[in-house]
Amino acid sequence: AAGVIQSPRHLIKEKRETATLKCYPIPRHDTVYWYQQGPGQDPQFLISFYEKMQSDKGSIPDRFSAQQFSDYHSELNMSSLELGDSALYFCASSPGGSTEAFFGQGTRLTVV
Amino acid sequence: GENVEQHPSTLSVQEGDSAVIKCTYSDSASNYFPWYKQELGKRPQLIIDIRSNVGEKKDQRIAVTLNKTAKHFSLHITETQPEDSAVYFCAATSDASGGSYIPTFGRGTSLIVHP
């Protein structure tokens, strides 16, 4: 069965650079969530989209922005990267009206 | 917002023993409680869930219980095996204003099953 696809899987950036992470939800899933997971930490909710509109916002820094496109894929844009942004970034998707969230394999971002 | 507490942070058992992980939540509106298993460097994978209209759910060696009054829920793994070793996260999910349901995670329990 198709799963949530994230790209790239690994990304190395320098401080103050920008990064774009992509998420392709499971077909027919119209809700996307972004989570940040630091080493040894639980996933922290950043932002979510439902039917291409931002639905909820968590602890997402102002330097980050995200959107969901007409094909339901989502992109997380991260600017002025800091060393502390190094983490695993997970995208999850769910069908509208459902509480079940399925996670992608994550993007490991390393800021040097 | 929702706050989920999870205990213990580390759990070490012998193969064949049972393991119990407990979580509490704060938002009485939360109505869906998934459990995720995360192996090192991999994604959280949903292993079992329970909804607020059910007190217990079982799937082979794993079971979850929910006490809505006390706002706590637990994961029970019986006959543990070394491949059960992973970090387990509980989560509580409630309806969000924007039309999505946001899982809030506990801090995780690192389960180690010794052969």
mmCIF file of N, CA and C in Angstrom, chain B residues 2-115:
data_model
loop_
_atom_site.group_PDB
_atom_site.id
_atom_site.type_symbol
_atom_site.label_atom_id
_atom_site.label_comp_id
_atom_site.label_asym_id
_atom_site.label_seq_id
_atom_site.Cartn_x
_atom_site.Cartn_y
_atom_site.Cartn_z
ATOM 1 N N GLU B 2 -3.455 20.326 24.964
ATOM 2 C CA GLU B 2 -3.322 18.998 25.566
ATOM 3 C C GLU B 2 -1.913 18.803 26.114
ATOM 4 N N ASN B 3 -1.829 18.079 27.221
ATOM 5 C CA ASN B 3 -0.543 17.721 27.810
ATOM 6 C C ASN B 3 -0.574 16.228 28.124
ATOM 7 N N VAL B 4 0.378 15.510 27.612
ATOM 8 C CA VAL B 4 0.423 14.057 27.807
ATOM 9 C C VAL B 4 1.679 13.693 28.585
ATOM 10 N N GLU B 5 1.472 13.008 29.693
ATOM 11 C CA GLU B 5 2.584 12.516 30.506
ATOM 12 C C GLU B 5 2.711 11.007 30.300
ATOM 13 N N GLN B 6 3.949 10.542 30.170
ATOM 14 C CA GLN B 6 4.177 9.125 29.898
ATOM 15 C C GLN B 6 5.230 8.583 30.847
ATOM 16 N N HIS B 7 4.969 7.393 31.379
ATOM 17 C CA HIS B 7 5.905 6.743 32.303
ATOM 18 C C HIS B 7 5.909 5.237 32.075
ATOM 19 N N PRO B 8 7.036 4.564 32.284
ATOM 20 C CA PRO B 8 8.334 5.162 32.630
ATOM 21 C C PRO B 8 9.048 5.651 31.372
ATOM 22 N N SER B 9 10.148 6.321 31.531
ATOM 23 C CA SER B 9 10.914 6.769 30.375
ATOM 24 C C SER B 9 11.763 5.629 29.823
ATOM 25 N N THR B 10 12.127 4.701 30.691
ATOM 26 C CA THR B 10 12.882 3.526 30.269
ATOM 27 C C THR B 10 12.308 2.306 30.968
ATOM 28 N N LEU B 11 12.208 1.217 30.228
ATOM 29 C CA LEU B 11 11.664 -0.020 30.784
ATOM 30 C C LEU B 11 12.489 -1.188 30.262
ATOM 31 N N SER B 12 13.063 -1.918 31.175
ATOM 32 C CA SER B 12 13.918 -3.032 30.809
ATOM 33 C C SER B 12 13.288 -4.313 31.337
ATOM 34 N N VAL B 13 13.040 -5.287 30.459
ATOM 35 C CA VAL B 13 12.405 -6.535 30.861
ATOM 36 C C VAL B 13 13.136 -7.711 30.239
ATOM 37 N N GLN B 14 12.876 -8.887 30.790
ATOM 38 C CA GLN B 14 13.415 -10.113 30.218
ATOM 39 C C GLN B 14 12.415 -10.647 29.191
ATOM 40 N N GLU B 15 12.957 -11.265 28.192
ATOM 41 C CA GLU B 15 12.117 -11.872 27.157
ATOM 42 C C GLU B 15 11.075 -12.777 27.815
ATOM 43 N N GLY B 16 9.819 -12.608 27.369
ATOM 44 C CA GLY B 16 8.733 -13.408 27.934
ATOM 45 C C GLY B 16 7.955 -12.703 29.025
ATOM 46 N N ASP B 17 8.563 -11.673 29.614
ATOM 47 C CA ASP B 17 7.858 -10.895 30.640
ATOM 48 C C ASP B 17 6.843 -9.974 29.977
ATOM 49 N N SER B 18 6.020 -9.378 30.824
ATOM 50 C CA SER B 18 5.074 -8.366 30.347
ATOM 51 C C SER B 18 5.656 -6.974 30.569
ATOM 52 N N ALA B 19 5.171 -6.046 29.751
ATOM 53 C CA ALA B 19 5.598 -4.645 29.885
ATOM 54 C C ALA B 19 4.357 -3.767 29.898
ATOM 55 N N VAL B 20 4.369 -2.789 30.773
ATOM 56 C CA VAL B 20 3.237 -1.871 30.868
ATOM 57 C C VAL B 20 3.749 -0.433 30.809
ATOM 58 N N ILE B 21 3.162 0.351 29.950
ATOM 59 C CA ILE B 21 3.508 1.770 29.811
ATOM 60 C C ILE B 21 2.236 2.581 30.072
ATOM 61 N N LYS B 22 2.386 3.614 30.881
ATOM 62 C CA LYS B 22 1.202 4.369 31.295
ATOM 63 C C LYS B 22 1.277 5.819 30.843
ATOM 64 N N CYS B 23 0.127 6.350 30.486
ATOM 65 C CA CYS B 23 0.048 7.751 30.065
ATOM 66 C C CYS B 23 -1.170 8.413 30.702
ATOM 67 N N THR B 24 -1.010 9.696 30.962
ATOM 68 C CA THR B 24 -2.140 10.505 31.398
ATOM 69 C C THR B 24 -2.281 11.684 30.447
ATOM 70 N N TYR B 25 -3.481 12.182 30.340
ATOM 71 C CA TYR B 25 -3.722 13.332 29.471
ATOM 72 C C TYR B 25 -4.532 14.370 30.242
ATOM 73 N N SER B 26 -4.528 15.575 29.720
ATOM 74 C CA SER B 26 -5.157 16.666 30.467
ATOM 75 C C SER B 26 -6.469 17.148 29.865
ATOM 76 N N ASP B 27 -6.609 17.026 28.561
ATOM 77 C CA ASP B 27 -7.790 17.587 27.895
ATOM 78 C C ASP B 27 -8.916 16.562 27.856
ATOM 79 N N SER B 28 -9.963 16.829 28.584
ATOM 80 C CA SER B 28 -11.085 15.887 28.639
ATOM 81 C C SER B 28 -11.777 15.741 27.287
ATOM 82 N N ALA B 29 -11.490 16.642 26.343
ATOM 83 C CA ALA B 29 -12.079 16.543 25.007
ATOM 84 C C ALA B 29 -11.339 15.538 24.120
ATOM 85 N N SER B 30 -10.175 15.107 24.538
ATOM 86 C CA SER B 30 -9.437 14.115 23.739
ATOM 87 C C SER B 30 -10.255 12.841 23.648
ATOM 88 N N ASN B 31 -10.331 12.294 22.440
ATOM 89 C CA ASN B 31 -11.211 11.144 22.248
ATOM 90 C C ASN B 31 -10.588 10.015 21.441
ATOM 91 N N TYR B 32 -9.308 10.145 21.148
ATOM 92 C CA TYR B 32 -8.638 9.102 20.367
ATOM 93 C C TYR B 32 -7.214 8.990 20.876
ATOM 94 N N PHE B 33 -6.787 7.749 21.139
ATOM 95 C CA PHE B 33 -5.506 7.549 21.821
ATOM 96 C C PHE B 33 -4.693 6.488 21.072
ATOM 97 N N PRO B 34 -3.818 6.929 20.179
ATOM 98 C CA PRO B 34 -2.990 5.966 19.451
ATOM 99 C C PRO B 34 -1.687 5.698 20.197
ATOM 100 N N TRP B 35 -1.110 4.558 19.910
ATOM 101 C CA TRP B 35 0.221 4.213 20.397
ATOM 102 C C TRP B 35 1.116 3.973 19.187
ATOM 103 N N TYR B 36 2.307 4.562 19.245
ATOM 104 C CA TYR B 36 3.254 4.420 18.154
ATOM 105 C C TYR B 36 4.519 3.731 18.653
ATOM 106 N N LYS B 37 5.076 2.911 17.782
ATOM 107 C CA LYS B 37 6.362 2.266 18.048
ATOM 108 C C LYS B 37 7.385 2.884 17.104
ATOM 109 N N GLN B 38 8.495 3.324 17.649
ATOM 110 C CA GLN B 38 9.516 3.948 16.818
ATOM 111 C C GLN B 38 10.852 3.274 17.039
ATOM 112 N N GLU B 39 11.344 2.625 16.012
ATOM 113 C CA GLU B 39 12.681 2.044 16.072
ATOM 114 C C GLU B 39 13.689 3.129 15.719
ATOM 115 N N LEU B 40 14.907 2.910 16.119
ATOM 116 C CA LEU B 40 15.934 3.938 16.009
ATOM 117 C C LEU B 40 16.052 4.475 14.581
ATOM 118 N N GLY B 41 15.884 5.772 14.429
ATOM 119 C CA GLY B 41 16.037 6.417 13.131
ATOM 120 C C GLY B 41 14.893 6.217 12.165
ATOM 121 N N LYS B 42 13.828 5.557 12.645
ATOM 122 C CA LYS B 42 12.704 5.285 11.743
ATOM 123 C C LYS B 42 11.475 6.074 12.164
ATOM 124 N N ARG B 43 10.449 5.959 11.368
ATOM 125 C CA ARG B 43 9.234 6.730 11.646
ATOM 126 C C ARG B 43 8.417 6.073 12.744
ATOM 127 N N PRO B 44 7.619 6.880 13.423
ATOM 128 C CA PRO B 44 6.645 6.294 14.358
ATOM 129 C C PRO B 44 5.629 5.477 13.575
ATOM 130 N N GLN B 45 5.374 4.283 14.042
ATOM 131 C CA GLN B 45 4.392 3.428 13.378
ATOM 132 C C GLN B 45 3.256 3.127 14.337
ATOM 133 N N LEU B 46 2.049 3.332 13.859
ATOM 134 C CA LEU B 46 0.867 3.083 14.662
ATOM 135 C C LEU B 46 0.737 1.588 14.927
ATOM 136 N N ILE B 47 0.664 1.211 16.204
ATOM 137 C CA ILE B 47 0.557 -0.218 16.515
ATOM 138 C C ILE B 47 -0.806 -0.589 17.073
ATOM 139 N N ILE B 48 -1.440 0.324 17.752
ATOM 140 C CA ILE B 48 -2.765 0.074 18.284
ATOM 141 C C ILE B 48 -3.352 1.401 18.715
ATOM 142 N N ASP B 49 -4.653 1.477 18.754
ATOM 143 C CA ASP B 49 -5.307 2.714 19.182
ATOM 144 C C ASP B 49 -6.595 2.375 19.916
ATOM 145 N N ILE B 50 -7.110 3.356 20.608
ATOM 146 C CA ILE B 50 -8.365 3.150 21.322
ATOM 147 C C ILE B 50 -9.145 4.451 21.283
ATOM 148 N N ARG B 51 -10.441 4.335 21.170
ATOM 149 C CA ARG B 51 -11.297 5.515 21.145
ATOM 150 C C ARG B 51 -12.006 5.644 22.474
ATOM 151 N N SER B 52 -12.537 6.840 22.719
ATOM 152 C CA SER B 52 -13.030 7.145 24.053
ATOM 153 C C SER B 52 -14.297 6.383 24.428
ATOM 154 N N ASN B 53 -14.917 5.737 23.476
ATOM 155 C CA ASN B 53 -16.135 4.999 23.807
ATOM 156 C C ASN B 53 -15.852 3.526 24.144
ATOM 157 N N VAL B 54 -14.561 3.208 24.250
ATOM 158 C CA VAL B 54 -14.145 1.828 24.519
ATOM 159 C C VAL B 54 -13.202 1.823 25.711
ATOM 160 N N GLY B 55 -13.296 0.817 26.565
ATOM 161 C CA GLY B 55 -12.421 0.766 27.726
ATOM 162 C C GLY B 55 -11.175 -0.076 27.526
ATOM 163 N N GLU B 56 -11.237 -1.008 26.578
ATOM 164 C CA GLU B 56 -10.106 -1.896 26.388
ATOM 165 C C GLU B 56 -10.126 -2.409 24.952
ATOM 166 N N LYS B 57 -8.930 -2.614 24.435
ATOM 167 C CA LYS B 57 -8.802 -3.170 23.093
ATOM 168 C C LYS B 57 -7.571 -4.055 23.052
ATOM 169 N N LYS B 58 -7.684 -5.192 22.386
ATOM 170 C CA LYS B 58 -6.579 -6.139 22.359
ATOM 171 C C LYS B 58 -6.280 -6.557 20.930
ATOM 172 N N ASP B 59 -4.989 -6.705 20.650
ATOM 173 C CA ASP B 59 -4.559 -7.193 19.349
ATOM 174 C C ASP B 59 -3.361 -8.097 19.566
ATOM 175 N N GLN B 60 -3.614 -9.382 19.617
ATOM 176 C CA GLN B 60 -2.597 -10.400 19.860
ATOM 177 C C GLN B 60 -1.880 -10.108 21.183
ATOM 178 N N ARG B 61 -0.595 -9.780 21.145
ATOM 179 C CA ARG B 61 0.145 -9.621 22.398
ATOM 180 C C ARG B 61 0.053 -8.217 22.989
ATOM 181 N N ILE B 62 -0.597 -7.314 22.299
ATOM 182 C CA ILE B 62 -0.688 -5.955 22.836
ATOM 183 C C ILE B 62 -2.138 -5.600 23.155
ATOM 184 N N ALA B 63 -2.292 -4.808 24.180
ATOM 185 C CA ALA B 63 -3.613 -4.367 24.602
ATOM 186 C C ALA B 63 -3.496 -2.950 25.129
ATOM 187 N N VAL B 64 -4.570 -2.217 24.990
ATOM 188 C CA VAL B 64 -4.635 -0.877 25.571
ATOM 189 C C VAL B 64 -5.865 -0.784 26.436
ATOM 190 N N THR B 65 -5.739 -0.047 27.523
ATOM 191 C CA THR B 65 -6.880 0.224 28.384
ATOM 192 C C THR B 65 -7.036 1.726 28.518
ATOM 193 N N LEU B 66 -8.232 2.168 28.719
ATOM 194 C CA LEU B 66 -8.523 3.592 28.839
ATOM 195 C C LEU B 66 -9.466 3.817 30.001
ATOM 196 N N ASN B 67 -9.099 4.746 30.846
ATOM 197 C CA ASN B 67 -9.964 5.172 31.944
ATOM 198 C C ASN B 67 -10.242 6.655 31.726
ATOM 199 N N LYS B 68 -11.386 6.958 31.166
ATOM 200 C CA LYS B 68 -11.706 8.345 30.823
ATOM 201 C C LYS B 68 -11.886 9.214 32.057
ATOM 202 N N THR B 69 -12.427 8.627 33.091
ATOM 203 C CA THR B 69 -12.663 9.410 34.303
ATOM 204 C C THR B 69 -11.354 9.903 34.890
ATOM 205 N N ALA B 70 -10.396 8.997 34.928
ATOM 206 C CA ALA B 70 -9.095 9.335 35.491
ATOM 207 C C ALA B 70 -8.158 9.949 34.456
ATOM 208 N N LYS B 71 -8.565 9.948 33.218
ATOM 209 C CA LYS B 71 -7.757 10.486 32.110
ATOM 210 C C LYS B 71 -6.420 9.767 32.038
ATOM 211 N N HIS B 72 -6.461 8.438 32.066
ATOM 212 C CA HIS B 72 -5.224 7.737 31.806
ATOM 213 C C HIS B 72 -5.476 6.509 30.956
ATOM 214 N N PHE B 73 -4.443 6.132 30.230
ATOM 215 C CA PHE B 73 -4.506 4.977 29.350
ATOM 216 C C PHE B 73 -3.155 4.277 29.370
ATOM 217 N N SER B 74 -3.200 2.983 29.104
ATOM 218 C CA SER B 74 -2.001 2.168 29.254
ATOM 219 C C SER B 74 -1.837 1.218 28.082
ATOM 220 N N LEU B 75 -0.604 0.897 27.822
ATOM 221 C CA LEU B 75 -0.248 -0.106 26.815
ATOM 222 C C LEU B 75 0.320 -1.315 27.547
ATOM 223 N N HIS B 76 -0.178 -2.485 27.198
ATOM 224 C CA HIS B 76 0.285 -3.718 27.817
ATOM 225 C C HIS B 76 0.833 -4.627 26.716
ATOM 226 N N ILE B 77 2.064 -5.067 26.895
ATOM 227 C CA ILE B 77 2.650 -6.021 25.955
ATOM 228 C C ILE B 77 2.961 -7.289 26.733
ATOM 229 N N THR B 78 2.396 -8.399 26.298
ATOM 230 C CA THR B 78 2.668 -9.672 26.962
ATOM 231 C C THR B 78 3.666 -10.490 26.154
ATOM 232 N N GLU B 79 4.292 -11.423 26.832
ATOM 233 C CA GLU B 79 5.261 -12.329 26.171
ATOM 234 C C GLU B 79 6.233 -11.532 25.304
ATOM 235 N N THR B 80 6.888 -10.567 25.903
ATOM 236 C CA THR B 80 7.754 -9.682 25.133
ATOM 237 C C THR B 80 8.858 -10.452 24.417
ATOM 238 N N GLN B 81 9.239 -9.902 23.276
ATOM 239 C CA GLN B 81 10.301 -10.486 22.451
ATOM 240 C C GLN B 81 11.344 -9.417 22.172
ATOM 241 N N PRO B 82 12.578 -9.810 21.875
ATOM 242 C CA PRO B 82 13.625 -8.806 21.612
ATOM 243 C C PRO B 82 13.227 -7.812 20.526
ATOM 244 N N GLU B 83 12.463 -8.238 19.543
ATOM 245 C CA GLU B 83 12.058 -7.312 18.472
ATOM 246 C C GLU B 83 11.020 -6.289 18.932
ATOM 247 N N ASP B 84 10.526 -6.448 20.145
ATOM 248 C CA ASP B 84 9.649 -5.417 20.713
ATOM 249 C C ASP B 84 10.455 -4.215 21.201
ATOM 250 N N SER B 85 11.770 -4.361 21.284
ATOM 251 C CA SER B 85 12.622 -3.268 21.763
ATOM 252 C C SER B 85 12.508 -2.066 20.827
ATOM 253 N N ALA B 86 12.132 -0.942 21.373
ATOM 254 C CA ALA B 86 11.923 0.284 20.588
ATOM 255 C C ALA B 86 11.489 1.372 21.561
ATOM 256 N N VAL B 87 11.270 2.557 21.025
ATOM 257 C CA VAL B 87 10.655 3.628 21.811
ATOM 258 C C VAL B 87 9.160 3.632 21.494
ATOM 259 N N TYR B 88 8.357 3.661 22.529
ATOM 260 C CA TYR B 88 6.909 3.670 22.371
ATOM 261 C C TYR B 88 6.382 5.033 22.802
ATOM 262 N N PHE B 89 5.564 5.610 21.946
ATOM 263 C CA PHE B 89 4.945 6.895 22.250
ATOM 264 C C PHE B 89 3.437 6.723 22.371
ATOM 265 N N CYS B 90 2.892 7.277 23.436
ATOM 266 C CA CYS B 90 1.443 7.395 23.484
ATOM 267 C C CYS B 90 1.075 8.772 22.941
ATOM 268 N N ALA B 91 -0.148 8.926 22.551
ATOM 269 C CA ALA B 91 -0.621 10.217 22.060
ATOM 270 C C ALA B 91 -2.096 10.362 22.392
ATOM 271 N N ALA B 92 -2.499 11.592 22.524
ATOM 272 C CA ALA B 92 -3.907 11.909 22.731
ATOM 273 C C ALA B 92 -4.322 12.871 21.635
ATOM 274 N N THR B 93 -5.458 12.624 21.064
ATOM 275 C CA THR B 93 -5.912 13.405 19.911
ATOM 276 C C THR B 93 -7.300 13.954 20.184
ATOM 277 N N SER B 94 -7.467 15.220 19.875
ATOM 278 C CA SER B 94 -8.797 15.805 20.029
ATOM 279 C C SER B 94 -9.132 16.590 18.776
ATOM 280 N N ASP B 95 -10.389 16.872 18.616
ATOM 281 C CA ASP B 95 -10.823 17.671 17.476
ATOM 282 C C ASP B 95 -10.190 19.041 17.580
ATOM 283 N N ALA B 96 -9.608 19.480 16.485
ATOM 284 C CA ALA B 96 -9.005 20.806 16.477
ATOM 285 C C ALA B 96 -9.908 21.759 15.724
ATOM 286 N N SER B 97 -9.759 23.016 15.992
ATOM 287 C CA SER B 97 -10.669 24.011 15.434
ATOM 288 C C SER B 97 -10.613 24.075 13.927
ATOM 289 N N GLY B 98 -9.470 23.724 13.363
ATOM 290 C CA GLY B 98 -9.300 23.850 11.928
ATOM 291 C C GLY B 98 -9.778 22.676 11.125
ATOM 292 N N GLY B 99 -10.346 21.665 11.757
ATOM 293 C CA GLY B 99 -10.845 20.522 11.003
ATOM 294 C C GLY B 99 -9.901 19.338 10.993
ATOM 295 N N SER B 100 -8.742 19.464 11.596
ATOM 296 C CA SER B 100 -7.832 18.327 11.688
ATOM 297 C C SER B 100 -7.751 17.882 13.145
ATOM 298 N N TYR B 101 -7.171 16.731 13.330
ATOM 299 C CA TYR B 101 -7.036 16.151 14.659
ATOM 300 C C TYR B 101 -5.550 16.056 14.950
ATOM 301 N N ILE B 102 -5.110 16.700 15.992
ATOM 302 C CA ILE B 102 -3.684 16.826 16.257
ATOM 303 C C ILE B 102 -3.273 15.867 17.360
ATOM 304 N N PRO B 103 -2.467 14.839 17.029
ATOM 305 C CA PRO B 103 -1.950 13.994 18.106
ATOM 306 C C PRO B 103 -0.897 14.750 18.907
ATOM 307 N N THR B 104 -1.052 14.755 20.205
ATOM 308 C CA THR B 104 -0.035 15.277 21.111
ATOM 309 C C THR B 104 0.646 14.086 21.746
ATOM 310 N N PHE B 105 1.966 14.051 21.642
ATOM 311 C CA PHE B 105 2.707 12.867 22.061
ATOM 312 C C PHE B 105 3.191 12.970 23.501
ATOM 313 N N GLY B 106 3.304 11.810 24.145
ATOM 314 C CA GLY B 106 4.048 11.717 25.389
ATOM 315 C C GLY B 106 5.536 11.739 25.084
ATOM 316 N N ARG B 107 6.354 11.718 26.136
ATOM 317 C CA ARG B 107 7.795 11.857 25.953
ATOM 318 C C ARG B 107 8.464 10.577 25.478
ATOM 319 N N GLY B 108 7.716 9.476 25.466
ATOM 320 C CA GLY B 108 8.272 8.233 24.964
ATOM 321 C C GLY B 108 8.799 7.330 26.068
ATOM 322 N N THR B 109 8.737 6.021 25.816
ATOM 323 C CA THR B 109 9.298 5.013 26.715
ATOM 324 C C THR B 109 10.225 4.132 25.909
ATOM 325 N N SER B 110 11.451 4.063 26.339
ATOM 326 C CA SER B 110 12.409 3.192 25.667
ATOM 327 C C SER B 110 12.292 1.809 26.287
ATOM 328 N N LEU B 111 11.749 0.865 25.532
ATOM 329 C CA LEU B 111 11.579 -0.512 25.999
ATOM 330 C C LEU B 111 12.750 -1.357 25.520
ATOM 331 N N ILE B 112 13.388 -2.021 26.460
ATOM 332 C CA ILE B 112 14.502 -2.915 26.128
ATOM 333 C C ILE B 112 14.111 -4.307 26.591
ATOM 334 N N VAL B 113 14.085 -5.244 25.664
ATOM 335 C CA VAL B 113 13.759 -6.627 25.986
ATOM 336 C C VAL B 113 15.037 -7.447 25.865
ATOM 337 N N HIS B 114 15.473 -7.991 26.989
ATOM 338 C CA HIS B 114 16.711 -8.775 27.013
ATOM 339 C C HIS B 114 16.424 -10.234 26.678
ATOM 340 N N PRO B 115 17.204 -10.806 25.751
ATOM 341 C CA PRO B 115 16.973 -12.226 25.398
ATOM 342 C C PRO B 115 17.265 -13.137 26.585
#
